[in-house]
Coordinates of C-alpha atoms and ligand atoms in Angstrom, one line a residue:
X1 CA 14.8 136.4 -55.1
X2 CA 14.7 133.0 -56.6
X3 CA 13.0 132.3 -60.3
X4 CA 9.2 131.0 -59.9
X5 CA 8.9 129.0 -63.4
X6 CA 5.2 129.1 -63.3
X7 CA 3.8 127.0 -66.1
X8 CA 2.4 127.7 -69.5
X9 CA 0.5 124.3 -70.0
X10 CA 0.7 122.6 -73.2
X11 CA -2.3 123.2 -75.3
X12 CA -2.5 119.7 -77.2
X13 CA 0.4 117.4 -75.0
X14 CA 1.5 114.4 -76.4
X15 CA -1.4 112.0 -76.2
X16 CA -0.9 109.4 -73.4
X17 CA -0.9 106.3 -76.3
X18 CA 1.4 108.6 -78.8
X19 CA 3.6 108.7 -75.5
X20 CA 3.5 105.0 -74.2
X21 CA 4.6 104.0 -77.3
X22 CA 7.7 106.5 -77.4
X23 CA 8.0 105.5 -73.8
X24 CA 8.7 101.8 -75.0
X25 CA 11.5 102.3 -76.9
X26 CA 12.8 105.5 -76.2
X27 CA 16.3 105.5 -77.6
X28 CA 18.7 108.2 -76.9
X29 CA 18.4 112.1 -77.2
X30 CA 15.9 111.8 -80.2
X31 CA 12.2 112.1 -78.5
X32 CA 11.4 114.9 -76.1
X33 CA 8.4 116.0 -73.8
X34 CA 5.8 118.4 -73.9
X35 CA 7.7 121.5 -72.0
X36 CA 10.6 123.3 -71.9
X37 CA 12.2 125.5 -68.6
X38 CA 13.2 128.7 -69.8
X39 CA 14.8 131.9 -68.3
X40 CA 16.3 135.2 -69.4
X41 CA 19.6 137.1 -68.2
X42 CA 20.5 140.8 -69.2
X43 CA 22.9 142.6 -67.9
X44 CA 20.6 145.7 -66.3
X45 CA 17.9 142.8 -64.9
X46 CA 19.9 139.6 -64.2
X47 CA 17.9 136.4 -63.9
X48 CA 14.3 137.1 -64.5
X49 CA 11.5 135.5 -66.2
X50 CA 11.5 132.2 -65.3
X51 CA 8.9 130.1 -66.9
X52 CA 8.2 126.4 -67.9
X53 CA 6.2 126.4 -71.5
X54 CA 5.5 124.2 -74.1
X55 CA 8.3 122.9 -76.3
X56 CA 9.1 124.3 -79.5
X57 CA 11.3 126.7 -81.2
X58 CA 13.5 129.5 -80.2
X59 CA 13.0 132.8 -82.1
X60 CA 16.9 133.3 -82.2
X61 CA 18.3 136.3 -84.3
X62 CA 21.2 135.3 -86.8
X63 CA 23.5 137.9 -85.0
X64 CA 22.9 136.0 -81.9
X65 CA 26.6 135.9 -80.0
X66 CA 25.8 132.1 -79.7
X67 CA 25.9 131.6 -83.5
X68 CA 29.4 133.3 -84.1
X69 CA 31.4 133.2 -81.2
X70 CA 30.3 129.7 -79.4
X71 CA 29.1 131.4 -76.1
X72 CA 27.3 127.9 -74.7
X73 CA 27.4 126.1 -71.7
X74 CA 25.2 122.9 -70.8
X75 CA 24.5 119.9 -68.1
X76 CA 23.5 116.8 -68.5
X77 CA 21.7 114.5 -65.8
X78 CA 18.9 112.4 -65.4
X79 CA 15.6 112.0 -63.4
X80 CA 14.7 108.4 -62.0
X81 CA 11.1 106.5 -61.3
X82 CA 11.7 104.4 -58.0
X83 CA 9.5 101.7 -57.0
X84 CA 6.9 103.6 -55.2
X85 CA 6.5 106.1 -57.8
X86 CA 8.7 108.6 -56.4
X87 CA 11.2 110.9 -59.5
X88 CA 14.7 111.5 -58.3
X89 CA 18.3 112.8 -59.6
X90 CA 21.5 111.6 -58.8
X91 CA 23.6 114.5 -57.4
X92 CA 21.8 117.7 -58.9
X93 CA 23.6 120.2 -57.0
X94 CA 26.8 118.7 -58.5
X95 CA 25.7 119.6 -61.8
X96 CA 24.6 123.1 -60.8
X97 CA 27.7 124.1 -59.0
X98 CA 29.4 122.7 -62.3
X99 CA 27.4 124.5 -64.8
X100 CA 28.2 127.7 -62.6
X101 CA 32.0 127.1 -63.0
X102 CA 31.3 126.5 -66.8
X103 CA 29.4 130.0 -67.3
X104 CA 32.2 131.2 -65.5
X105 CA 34.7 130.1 -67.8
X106 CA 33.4 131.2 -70.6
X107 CA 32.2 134.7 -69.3
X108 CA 28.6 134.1 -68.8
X109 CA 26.9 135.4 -65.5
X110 CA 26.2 132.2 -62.6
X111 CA 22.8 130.6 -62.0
X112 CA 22.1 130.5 -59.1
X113 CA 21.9 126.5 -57.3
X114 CA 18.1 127.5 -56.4
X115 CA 17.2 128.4 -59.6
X116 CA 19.1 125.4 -61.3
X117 CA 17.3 122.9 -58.8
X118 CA 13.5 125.1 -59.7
X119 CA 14.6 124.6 -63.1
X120 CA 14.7 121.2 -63.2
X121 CA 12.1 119.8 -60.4
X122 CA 9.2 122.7 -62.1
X123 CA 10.4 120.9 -65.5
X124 CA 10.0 117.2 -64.5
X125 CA 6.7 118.1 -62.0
X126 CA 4.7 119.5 -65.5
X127 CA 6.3 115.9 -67.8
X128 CA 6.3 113.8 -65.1
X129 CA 4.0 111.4 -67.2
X130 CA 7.0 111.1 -69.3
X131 CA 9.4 109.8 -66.9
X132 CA 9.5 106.1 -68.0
X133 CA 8.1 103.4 -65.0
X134 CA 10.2 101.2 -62.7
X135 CA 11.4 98.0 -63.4
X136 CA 11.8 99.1 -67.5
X137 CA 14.9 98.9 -67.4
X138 CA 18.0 100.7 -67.2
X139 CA 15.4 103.6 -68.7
X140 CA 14.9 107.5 -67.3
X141 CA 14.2 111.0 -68.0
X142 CA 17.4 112.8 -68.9
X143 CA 17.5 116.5 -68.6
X144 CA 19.6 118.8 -70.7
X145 CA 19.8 122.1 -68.8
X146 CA 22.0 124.5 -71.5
X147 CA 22.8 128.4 -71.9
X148 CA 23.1 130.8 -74.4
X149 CA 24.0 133.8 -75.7
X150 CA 21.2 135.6 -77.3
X151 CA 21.8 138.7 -77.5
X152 CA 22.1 140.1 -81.2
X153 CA 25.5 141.9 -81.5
X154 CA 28.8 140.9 -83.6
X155 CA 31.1 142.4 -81.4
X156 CA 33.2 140.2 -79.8
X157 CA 32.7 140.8 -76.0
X158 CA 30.9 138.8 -73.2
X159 CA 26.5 139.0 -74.3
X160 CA 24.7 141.1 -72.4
X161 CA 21.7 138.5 -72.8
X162 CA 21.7 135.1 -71.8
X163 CA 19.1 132.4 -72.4
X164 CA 18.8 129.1 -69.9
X165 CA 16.8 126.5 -70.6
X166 CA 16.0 123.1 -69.6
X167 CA 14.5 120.4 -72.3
X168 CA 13.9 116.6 -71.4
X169 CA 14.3 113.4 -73.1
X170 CA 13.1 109.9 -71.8
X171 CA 16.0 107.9 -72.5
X172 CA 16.1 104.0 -72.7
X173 CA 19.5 101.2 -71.9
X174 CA 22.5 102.6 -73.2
X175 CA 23.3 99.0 -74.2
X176 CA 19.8 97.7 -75.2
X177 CA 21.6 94.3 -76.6
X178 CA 23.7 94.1 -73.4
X179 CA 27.0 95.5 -72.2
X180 CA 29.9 95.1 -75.2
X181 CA 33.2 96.6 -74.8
X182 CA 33.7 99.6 -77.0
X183 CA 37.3 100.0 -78.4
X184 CA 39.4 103.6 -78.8
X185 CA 41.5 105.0 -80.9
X186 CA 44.4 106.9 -80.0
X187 CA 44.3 110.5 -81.4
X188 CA 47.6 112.2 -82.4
X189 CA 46.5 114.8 -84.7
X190 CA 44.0 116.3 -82.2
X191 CA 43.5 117.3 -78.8
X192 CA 40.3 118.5 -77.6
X193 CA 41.7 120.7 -74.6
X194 CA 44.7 122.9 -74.2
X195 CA 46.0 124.2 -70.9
X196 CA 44.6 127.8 -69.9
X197 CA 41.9 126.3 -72.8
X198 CA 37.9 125.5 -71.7
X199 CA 38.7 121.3 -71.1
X200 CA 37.1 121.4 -67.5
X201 CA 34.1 123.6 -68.5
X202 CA 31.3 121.9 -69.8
X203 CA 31.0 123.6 -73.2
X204 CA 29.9 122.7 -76.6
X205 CA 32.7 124.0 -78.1
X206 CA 34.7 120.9 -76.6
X207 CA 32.5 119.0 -78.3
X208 CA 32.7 120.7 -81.5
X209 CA 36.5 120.3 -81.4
X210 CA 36.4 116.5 -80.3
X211 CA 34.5 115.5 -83.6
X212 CA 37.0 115.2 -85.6
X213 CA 38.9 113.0 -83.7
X214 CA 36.1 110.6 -83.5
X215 CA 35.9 110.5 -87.0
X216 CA 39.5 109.6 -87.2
X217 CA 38.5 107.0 -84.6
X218 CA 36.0 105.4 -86.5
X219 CA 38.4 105.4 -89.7
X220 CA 40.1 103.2 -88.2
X221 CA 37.4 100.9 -86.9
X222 CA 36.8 102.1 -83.4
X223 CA 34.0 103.2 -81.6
X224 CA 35.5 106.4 -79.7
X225 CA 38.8 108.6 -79.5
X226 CA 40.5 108.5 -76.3
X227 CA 42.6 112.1 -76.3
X228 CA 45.6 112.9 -74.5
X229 CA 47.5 115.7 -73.1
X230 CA 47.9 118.5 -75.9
X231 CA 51.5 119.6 -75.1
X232 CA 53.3 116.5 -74.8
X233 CA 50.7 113.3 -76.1
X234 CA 51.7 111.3 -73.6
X235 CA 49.4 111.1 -71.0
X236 CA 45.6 109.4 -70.8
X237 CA 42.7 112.8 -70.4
X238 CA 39.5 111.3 -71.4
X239 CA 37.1 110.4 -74.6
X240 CA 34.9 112.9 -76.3
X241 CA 32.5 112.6 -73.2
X242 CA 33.3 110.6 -70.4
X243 CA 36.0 110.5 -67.9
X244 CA 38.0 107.1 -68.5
X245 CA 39.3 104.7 -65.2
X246 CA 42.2 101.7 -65.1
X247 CA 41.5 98.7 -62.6
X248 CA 44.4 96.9 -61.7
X249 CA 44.6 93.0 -60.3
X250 CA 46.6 94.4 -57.4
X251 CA 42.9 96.1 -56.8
X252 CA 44.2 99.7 -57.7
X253 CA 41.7 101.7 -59.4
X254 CA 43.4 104.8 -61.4
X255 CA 42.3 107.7 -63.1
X256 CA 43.6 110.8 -64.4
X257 CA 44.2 114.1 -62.3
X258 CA 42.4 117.0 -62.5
X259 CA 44.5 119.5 -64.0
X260 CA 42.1 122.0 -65.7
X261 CA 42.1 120.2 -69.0
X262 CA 39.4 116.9 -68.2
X263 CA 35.9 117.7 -67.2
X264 CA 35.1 116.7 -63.7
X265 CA 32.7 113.9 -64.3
X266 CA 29.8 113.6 -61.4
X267 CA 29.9 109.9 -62.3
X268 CA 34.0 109.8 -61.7
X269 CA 33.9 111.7 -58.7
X270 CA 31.0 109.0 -57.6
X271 CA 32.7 106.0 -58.7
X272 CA 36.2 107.1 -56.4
X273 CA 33.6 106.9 -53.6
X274 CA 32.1 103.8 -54.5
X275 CA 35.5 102.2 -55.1
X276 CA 36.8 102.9 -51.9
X277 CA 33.9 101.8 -50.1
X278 CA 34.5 98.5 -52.3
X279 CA 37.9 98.1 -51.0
X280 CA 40.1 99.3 -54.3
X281 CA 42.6 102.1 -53.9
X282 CA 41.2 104.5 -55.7
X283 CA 44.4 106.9 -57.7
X284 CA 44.0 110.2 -58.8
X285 CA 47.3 110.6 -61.1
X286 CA 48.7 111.2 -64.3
X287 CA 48.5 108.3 -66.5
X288 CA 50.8 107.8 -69.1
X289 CA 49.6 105.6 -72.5
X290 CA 52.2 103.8 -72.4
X291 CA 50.7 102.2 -68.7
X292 CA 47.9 100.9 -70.3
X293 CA 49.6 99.4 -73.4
X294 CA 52.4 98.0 -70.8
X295 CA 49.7 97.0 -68.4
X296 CA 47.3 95.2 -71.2
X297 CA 50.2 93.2 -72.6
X298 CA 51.4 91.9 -69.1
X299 CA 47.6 91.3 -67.5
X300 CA 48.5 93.3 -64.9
X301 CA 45.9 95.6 -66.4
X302 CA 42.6 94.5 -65.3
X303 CA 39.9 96.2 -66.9
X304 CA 39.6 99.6 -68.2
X305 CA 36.0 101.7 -68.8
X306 CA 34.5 104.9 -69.5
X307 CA 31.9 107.1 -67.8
X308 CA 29.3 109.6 -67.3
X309 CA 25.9 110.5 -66.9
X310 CA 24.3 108.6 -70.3
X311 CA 26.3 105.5 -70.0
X312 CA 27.0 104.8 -66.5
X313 CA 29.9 102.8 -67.3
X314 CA 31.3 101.3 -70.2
X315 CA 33.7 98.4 -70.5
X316 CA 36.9 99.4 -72.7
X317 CA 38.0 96.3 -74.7
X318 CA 41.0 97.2 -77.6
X319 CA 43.1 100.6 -77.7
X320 CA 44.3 101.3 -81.4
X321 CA 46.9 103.4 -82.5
X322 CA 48.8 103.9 -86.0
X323 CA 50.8 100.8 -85.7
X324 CA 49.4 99.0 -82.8
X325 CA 46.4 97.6 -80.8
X326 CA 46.0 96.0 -77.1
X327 CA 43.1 94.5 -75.6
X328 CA 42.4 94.4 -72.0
X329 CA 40.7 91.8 -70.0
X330 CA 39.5 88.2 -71.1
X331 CA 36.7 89.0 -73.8
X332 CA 35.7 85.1 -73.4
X333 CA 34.8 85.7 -69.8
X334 CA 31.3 87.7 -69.1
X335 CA 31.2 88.9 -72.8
X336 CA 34.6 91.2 -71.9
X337 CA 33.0 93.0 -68.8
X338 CA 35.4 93.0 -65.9
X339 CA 34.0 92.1 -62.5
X340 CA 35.0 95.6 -61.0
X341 CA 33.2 97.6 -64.0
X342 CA 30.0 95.3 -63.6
X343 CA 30.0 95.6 -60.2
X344 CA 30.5 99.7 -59.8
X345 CA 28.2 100.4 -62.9
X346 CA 25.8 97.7 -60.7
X347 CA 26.1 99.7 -57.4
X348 CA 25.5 103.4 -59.3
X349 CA 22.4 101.8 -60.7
X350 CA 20.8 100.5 -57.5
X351 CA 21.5 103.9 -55.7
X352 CA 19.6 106.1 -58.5
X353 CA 17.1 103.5 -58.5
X354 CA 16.5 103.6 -54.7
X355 CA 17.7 100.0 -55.0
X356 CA 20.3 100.6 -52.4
X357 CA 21.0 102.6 -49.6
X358 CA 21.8 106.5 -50.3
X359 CA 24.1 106.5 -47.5
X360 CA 25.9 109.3 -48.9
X361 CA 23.3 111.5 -49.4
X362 CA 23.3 111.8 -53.5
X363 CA 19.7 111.7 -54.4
X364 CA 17.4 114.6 -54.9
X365 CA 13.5 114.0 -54.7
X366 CA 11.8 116.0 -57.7
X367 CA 8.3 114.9 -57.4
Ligands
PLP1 C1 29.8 115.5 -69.3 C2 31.1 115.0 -69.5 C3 31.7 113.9 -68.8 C4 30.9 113.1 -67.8 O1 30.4 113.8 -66.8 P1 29.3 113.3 -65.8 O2 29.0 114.4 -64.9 O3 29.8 112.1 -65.2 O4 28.1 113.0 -66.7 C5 33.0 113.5 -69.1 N1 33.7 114.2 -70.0 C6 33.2 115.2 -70.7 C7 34.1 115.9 -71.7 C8 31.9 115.6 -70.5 O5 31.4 116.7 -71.2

């Protein structure tokens, strides 16, 4: 039987002024709504309790598995006004079939796609105030579905209690001065996914391991760390969190293979659609570093960007490395943006806005 989430209003919401004037300049993952989507696994019960409630703490006991031996897994998408008022989500089920592999990975028991969907549309139905209006902007509602393991016992085996929840942030432009090229640093000391390792699950212990590369990447001036493979450093994965493509003049379009060390990306999955529907020849291959530095210094190299869920897309300008740098495209033309990246970043946009046709069937009506 499928989780109800019935609702728990807020006693004293956000007032509707307190929240227009979050609502105007939003930022990034540092406001959040009234309520929270919540659930409880245990191993005798399975899923049960579903529940949407006000936001607020977790009473979490410090033996909690979570706390010592990183048992997490977590999403990340986003809910869109459209003109008439409608809220939709780009390719939900994507992210609930994902988060399933995730738990899987990492021992924890599936969700069920229902009960990730209920999760989210019972979630943005009770803050749907706080989904920002159309026409503001590249602004939404992102959604941070995440699991846990809260059950309080030190020894090291898979928790017999897990904790899901859903909490929701309005979210404004990733680039609120405009799109700028970020630059990346090569890192050689770390890797932040080992074969047989958790790279394809989406986990926070990825994240936890990417950080210090990033700090080695802004040591050196840049904005992110691009890692590569971990046995060999020669071949192109992806940045701490987003998926990483190539666009050649030839009209190419590369990025790297699956190969159970890269997360599979909703966005780069989307964008090998888009691309082919735009006429590239979209590659799925490994990609050494050396093509892009080659690549960059002859021109054939287009233009390079990043993406996922929070920034679309993002133009990739200079690649640094201890003793080198490269830059790729003409950063006098469109402020460095290549035409490709505009135009697929573009083309996502106008789909999760209802801008543009869904023809492939991508977006999800919450409320
Ligand atoms: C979430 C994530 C991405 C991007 O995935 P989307 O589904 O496109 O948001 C890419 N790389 C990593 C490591 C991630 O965690």
């Amino acid at each position: 039987m499928s989780l109800s989430y019935s609702l728990s209003a807020h006693p004293s919401p956000t007032s509707e002024q307190e929240r227009e004037g979050i609502l105007a300049n939003p930022g990034f993952g540092k406001q959040f709504t009234d309520h929270m989507a919540v659930a409880t696994w245990t191993k005798g019960e399975g899923w049960h309790d579903g529940k949407v409630v006000p936001r607020g703490p977790f009473q979490l006991d410090p033996a909690a598995a979570v706390l010592h031996y990183a048992q997490e897994v977590f999403e990340g998408l986003k809910a869109f006004r459209h003109e008439d008022g409608s809220v939709w989500s780009f390719r939900p089920e994507q992210n609930a079939r994902r988060l399933q592999r995730s738990a899987s990975r990492l021992a924890m028991p599936e969700l069920p796609e229902e009960d990730f969907l209920g999760s989210i549309k019972a979630l943005v139905a009770a803050d749907e105030a706080w989904v920002p209006a159309y026409g503001t902007g590249e602004t939404s509602l992102y959604l941070r579905p995440f699991m846990f393991a809260s059950e309080a016992f030190l020894g090291v085996r898979p928790a017999h209690e897990m904790t899901y929840c859903v909490i929701a942030s309005p979210a404004g432009a990733y680039f609120p001065g405009g799109m700028k090229p970020v630059s990346l640093w090569i890192s050689t000391d770390f890797a932040r996914a080992g074969e047989g390792g958790t790279g394809s699950a989406k986990c926070g212990g990825n994240y936890a391991s990417s950080l210090a590369g990033q700090l080695e990447g802004a040591a050196h001036g840049c904005d992110q760390a691009v890692f590569l493979d971990s046995s060999t450093h020669t071949y192109i994965e992806e940045l701490g969190g987003m998926n990483l493509f190539l666009v050649y003049r030839d009209g190419r379009i590369v990025t790297p293979e699956l190969t159970g060390t890269i997360l599979e990306g909703v966005t780069r999955a989307s964008i090998l659609q888009i691309a082919k529907e735009m006429g590239l020849q979209p590659e799925e291959r490994r990609i050494p570093i050396q093509e892009w530095k080659d690549g960059a210094a002859s021109g054939e190299l287009a233009e390079v960007f990043a993406c996922g869920t929070a920034a679309v897309v993002t133009p990739v300008g200079t690649l640094k490395w201890d003793g080198g740098e490269v830059t790729v495209g003409d950063q006098s033309v469109a402020g460095g943006v290549g035409e490709n990246t505009a135009d697929i970043r573009r083309r996502l946009l106008d789909i999760q806005y209802g801008r543009a046709e869904d023809t492939n069937g991508w977006m999800t009506r919450l409320v």
